[in-house]
Amino acid sequence: MKELPLADVYRLIEPGPVVLLSTRSGGGRANVMTMSWHMMVEVAPPRIACIVSSGDLSFFTLRKTKECVIAIPAVELAEKVVKVGNCSGRDTDKFATTWLTPLRAERVSAPLIAECFANLECRVVDTRLVNRYNLFVLEVLKAWIDPAQPKPKTIHHIGNGGFIVDGEVIHFESRVP
């Protein structure tokens, strides 16, 4: 074994696919950010915990409006996803500069993203860990899937500009539904 710097541990415990989190401010302006620090915390109702940096515009909007959309992009959107993550919504209209298409959601004011294979309309249901860890707990209110993208491959951030693409699916007997 060789020692690994503690700053690289997050690369080993990658939580899931890179997603896009969209919000809409009280003034009506839509924004989107790239996010890879999230996890399922409950199945029914579906709840997701996510960390949003307090330096991000999305943090302030999410804290104020208590709603968002988590949009899940396939690998074909990787370049746009990285571009979204490399600029700030404070001075950039990310939807316009990345050619992503905002769609009207049904249960929240934040937009769905047309190019993503799945969109989850969410409401913040727990903020007890926001001040300490920037961790929001979201409840999924409505879920959308694009049938035109039947077998999407997701991207997973492994640090230092590196990503892994989902690979082959393997199946084993499971006694858990």
GROMACS .gro file of C-alpha atoms in nm:
model
  177
    1MET     CA    1   0.000   0.000   0.000
    2LYS     CA    2   0.097   0.359  -0.064
    3GLU     CA    3  -0.030   0.662   0.128
    4LEU     CA    4  -0.298   0.867  -0.048
    5PRO     CA    5  -0.326   1.240   0.026
    6LEU     CA    6  -0.645   1.309   0.221
    7ALA     CA    7  -0.742   1.573  -0.037
    8ASP     CA    8  -0.784   1.288  -0.290
    9VAL     CA    9  -1.017   1.068  -0.082
   10TYR     CA   10  -1.330   1.216  -0.245
   11ARG     CA   11  -1.215   1.068  -0.576
   12LEU     CA   12  -1.254   0.718  -0.430
   13ILE     CA   13  -1.603   0.765  -0.286
   14GLU     CA   14  -1.770   0.908  -0.593
   15PRO     CA   15  -2.141   0.949  -0.505
   16GLY     CA   16  -2.312   0.913  -0.841
   17PRO     CA   17  -2.355   1.075  -1.178
   18VAL     CA   18  -2.274   1.436  -1.242
   19VAL     CA   19  -2.606   1.621  -1.255
   20LEU     CA   20  -2.731   1.970  -1.331
   21LEU     CA   21  -2.922   2.159  -1.065
   22SER     CA   22  -3.150   2.433  -1.195
   23THR     CA   23  -3.310   2.709  -0.991
   24ARG     CA   24  -3.518   3.018  -1.060
   25SER     CA   25  -3.480   3.331  -0.850
   26GLY     CA   26  -3.774   3.526  -0.717
   27GLY     CA   27  -3.709   3.774  -0.999
   28GLY     CA   28  -3.765   3.501  -1.256
   29ARG     CA   29  -3.405   3.442  -1.369
   30ALA     CA   30  -3.319   3.077  -1.429
   31ASN     CA   31  -2.975   2.942  -1.342
   32VAL     CA   32  -2.807   2.604  -1.364
   33MET     CA   33  -2.503   2.456  -1.192
   34THR     CA   34  -2.307   2.134  -1.223
   35MET     CA   35  -2.320   1.913  -0.914
   36SER     CA   36  -2.162   1.582  -0.823
   37TRP     CA   37  -2.196   1.574  -0.445
   38HIS     CA   38  -2.535   1.415  -0.383
   39MET     CA   39  -2.687   1.090  -0.258
   40MET     CA   40  -3.019   0.915  -0.210
   41VAL     CA   41  -3.131   0.923   0.152
   42GLU     CA   42  -3.480   0.776   0.122
   43VAL     CA   43  -3.670   0.576  -0.138
   44ALA     CA   44  -4.036   0.650  -0.061
   45PRO     CA   45  -4.084   0.935  -0.088
   46PRO     CA   46  -3.763   0.979  -0.286
   47ARG     CA   47  -3.527   1.211  -0.101
   48ILE     CA   48  -3.186   1.330  -0.212
   49ALA     CA   49  -2.920   1.503  -0.005
   50CYS     CA   50  -2.692   1.740  -0.192
   51ILE     CA   51  -2.412   1.978  -0.113
   52VAL     CA   52  -2.413   2.318  -0.281
   53SER     CA   53  -2.120   2.551  -0.214
   54SER     CA   54  -2.217   2.863  -0.025
   55GLY     CA   55  -2.015   3.058  -0.284
   56ASP     CA   56  -2.253   2.955  -0.564
   57LEU     CA   57  -2.545   3.168  -0.678
   58SER     CA   58  -2.753   2.847  -0.670
   59PHE     CA   59  -2.693   2.816  -0.295
   60PHE     CA   60  -2.863   3.149  -0.225
   61THR     CA   61  -3.149   3.081  -0.466
   62LEU     CA   62  -3.208   2.729  -0.333
   63ARG     CA   63  -3.201   2.854   0.024
   64LYS     CA   64  -3.452   3.129  -0.056
   65THR     CA   65  -3.695   2.953  -0.293
   66LYS     CA   66  -3.656   2.603  -0.143
   67GLU     CA   67  -3.703   2.438  -0.482
   68CYS     CA   68  -3.498   2.316  -0.776
   69VAL     CA   69  -3.475   2.062  -1.055
   70ILE     CA   70  -3.209   1.793  -1.068
   71ALA     CA   71  -3.152   1.713  -1.435
   72ILE     CA   72  -2.947   1.407  -1.526
   73PRO     CA   73  -2.739   1.443  -1.843
   74ALA     CA   74  -2.605   1.162  -2.060
   75VAL     CA   75  -2.240   1.150  -2.168
   76GLU     CA   76  -2.323   1.335  -2.492
   77LEU     CA   77  -2.372   1.651  -2.282
   78ALA     CA   78  -2.039   1.619  -2.098
   79GLU     CA   79  -1.878   1.920  -2.265
   80LYS     CA   80  -2.178   2.142  -2.182
   81VAL     CA   81  -2.192   2.008  -1.826
   82VAL     CA   82  -1.827   2.103  -1.772
   83LYS     CA   83  -1.885   2.445  -1.931
   84VAL     CA   84  -2.177   2.507  -1.691
   85GLY     CA   85  -1.951   2.414  -1.400
   86ASN     CA   86  -1.670   2.643  -1.512
   87CYS     CA   87  -1.861   2.972  -1.501
   88SER     CA   88  -2.076   3.167  -1.258
   89GLY     CA   89  -2.446   3.242  -1.292
   90ARG     CA   90  -2.377   3.580  -1.137
   91ASP     CA   91  -2.236   3.712  -1.466
   92THR     CA   92  -2.336   3.448  -1.723
   93ASP     CA   93  -2.668   3.324  -1.858
   94LYS     CA   94  -2.563   2.960  -1.854
   95PHE     CA   95  -2.868   2.840  -2.049
   96ALA     CA   96  -2.787   3.079  -2.334
   97THR     CA   97  -2.411   3.017  -2.340
   98THR     CA   98  -2.440   2.637  -2.332
   99TRP     CA   99  -2.744   2.608  -2.560
  100LEU     CA  100  -2.940   2.415  -2.298
  101THR     CA  101  -3.317   2.438  -2.329
  102PRO     CA  102  -3.517   2.528  -2.017
  103LEU     CA  103  -3.866   2.373  -2.006
  104ARG     CA  104  -4.152   2.462  -1.777
  105ALA     CA  105  -4.179   2.229  -1.478
  106GLU     CA  106  -4.512   2.127  -1.330
  107ARG     CA  107  -4.455   2.152  -0.953
  108VAL     CA  108  -4.165   2.400  -0.914
  109SER     CA  109  -4.061   2.726  -1.080
  110ALA     CA  110  -3.709   2.601  -1.163
  111PRO     CA  111  -3.684   2.476  -1.522
  112LEU     CA  112  -3.646   2.122  -1.650
  113ILE     CA  113  -3.361   2.078  -1.899
  114ALA     CA  114  -3.482   1.938  -2.232
  115GLU     CA  115  -3.153   1.775  -2.332
  116CYS     CA  116  -3.126   1.566  -2.014
  117PHE     CA  117  -3.263   1.212  -2.006
  118ALA     CA  118  -3.425   1.263  -1.664
  119ASN     CA  119  -3.549   1.560  -1.463
  120LEU     CA  120  -3.654   1.559  -1.098
  121GLU     CA  121  -3.865   1.842  -0.961
  122CYS     CA  122  -3.762   1.890  -0.598
  123ARG     CA  123  -3.853   2.081  -0.285
  124VAL     CA  124  -3.614   2.141   0.007
  125VAL     CA  125  -3.751   1.950   0.308
  126ASP     CA  126  -3.461   1.978   0.554
  127THR     CA  127  -3.209   2.258   0.604
  128ARG     CA  128  -3.069   2.162   0.945
  129LEU     CA  129  -2.725   2.089   0.799
  130VAL     CA  130  -2.707   2.381   0.555
  131ASN     CA  131  -2.527   2.622   0.790
  132ARG     CA  132  -2.273   2.361   0.895
  133TYR     CA  133  -2.215   2.156   0.577
  134ASN     CA  134  -2.407   2.330   0.293
  135LEU     CA  135  -2.621   2.013   0.281
  136PHE     CA  136  -2.980   2.036   0.160
  137VAL     CA  137  -3.227   1.747   0.176
  138LEU     CA  138  -3.466   1.749  -0.120
  139GLU     CA  139  -3.787   1.558  -0.179
  140VAL     CA  140  -3.865   1.463  -0.537
  141LEU     CA  141  -4.216   1.585  -0.621
  142LYS     CA  142  -4.233   1.482  -0.987
  143ALA     CA  143  -3.997   1.281  -1.207
  144TRP     CA  144  -3.963   1.295  -1.584
  145ILE     CA  145  -3.780   1.063  -1.824
  146ASP     CA  146  -3.707   1.110  -2.196
  147PRO     CA  147  -3.815   0.793  -2.383
  148ALA     CA  148  -3.602   0.905  -2.680
  149GLN     CA  149  -3.294   0.832  -2.464
  150PRO     CA  150  -3.358   0.468  -2.361
  151LYS     CA  151  -3.005   0.365  -2.254
  152PRO     CA  152  -2.819   0.679  -2.146
  153LYS     CA  153  -2.467   0.658  -2.011
  154THR     CA  154  -2.387   0.897  -1.728
  155ILE     CA  155  -2.062   1.067  -1.638
  156HIS     CA  156  -1.896   1.046  -1.297
  157HIS     CA  157  -1.641   1.299  -1.172
  158ILE     CA  158  -1.319   1.152  -1.032
  159GLY     CA  159  -1.132   1.479  -0.975
  160ASN     CA  160  -0.870   1.685  -1.153
  161GLY     CA  161  -1.083   1.721  -1.467
  162GLY     CA  162  -1.131   1.344  -1.498
  163PHE     CA  163  -1.459   1.164  -1.556
  164ILE     CA  164  -1.563   0.802  -1.591
  165VAL     CA  165  -1.849   0.699  -1.821
  166ASP     CA  166  -2.094   0.431  -1.708
  167GLY     CA  167  -1.994   0.092  -1.839
  168GLU     CA  168  -2.161  -0.239  -1.898
  169VAL     CA  169  -2.449  -0.348  -1.676
  170ILE     CA  170  -2.408  -0.673  -1.484
  171HIS     CA  171  -2.690  -0.853  -1.301
  172PHE     CA  172  -2.694  -1.075  -0.992
  173GLU     CA  173  -2.984  -1.229  -0.803
  174SER     CA  174  -3.119  -0.984  -0.546
  175ARG     CA  175  -3.357  -1.047  -0.258
  176VAL     CA  176  -3.405  -0.676  -0.209
  177PRO     CA  177  -3.678  -0.520  -0.427
   0.00000   0.00000   0.00000
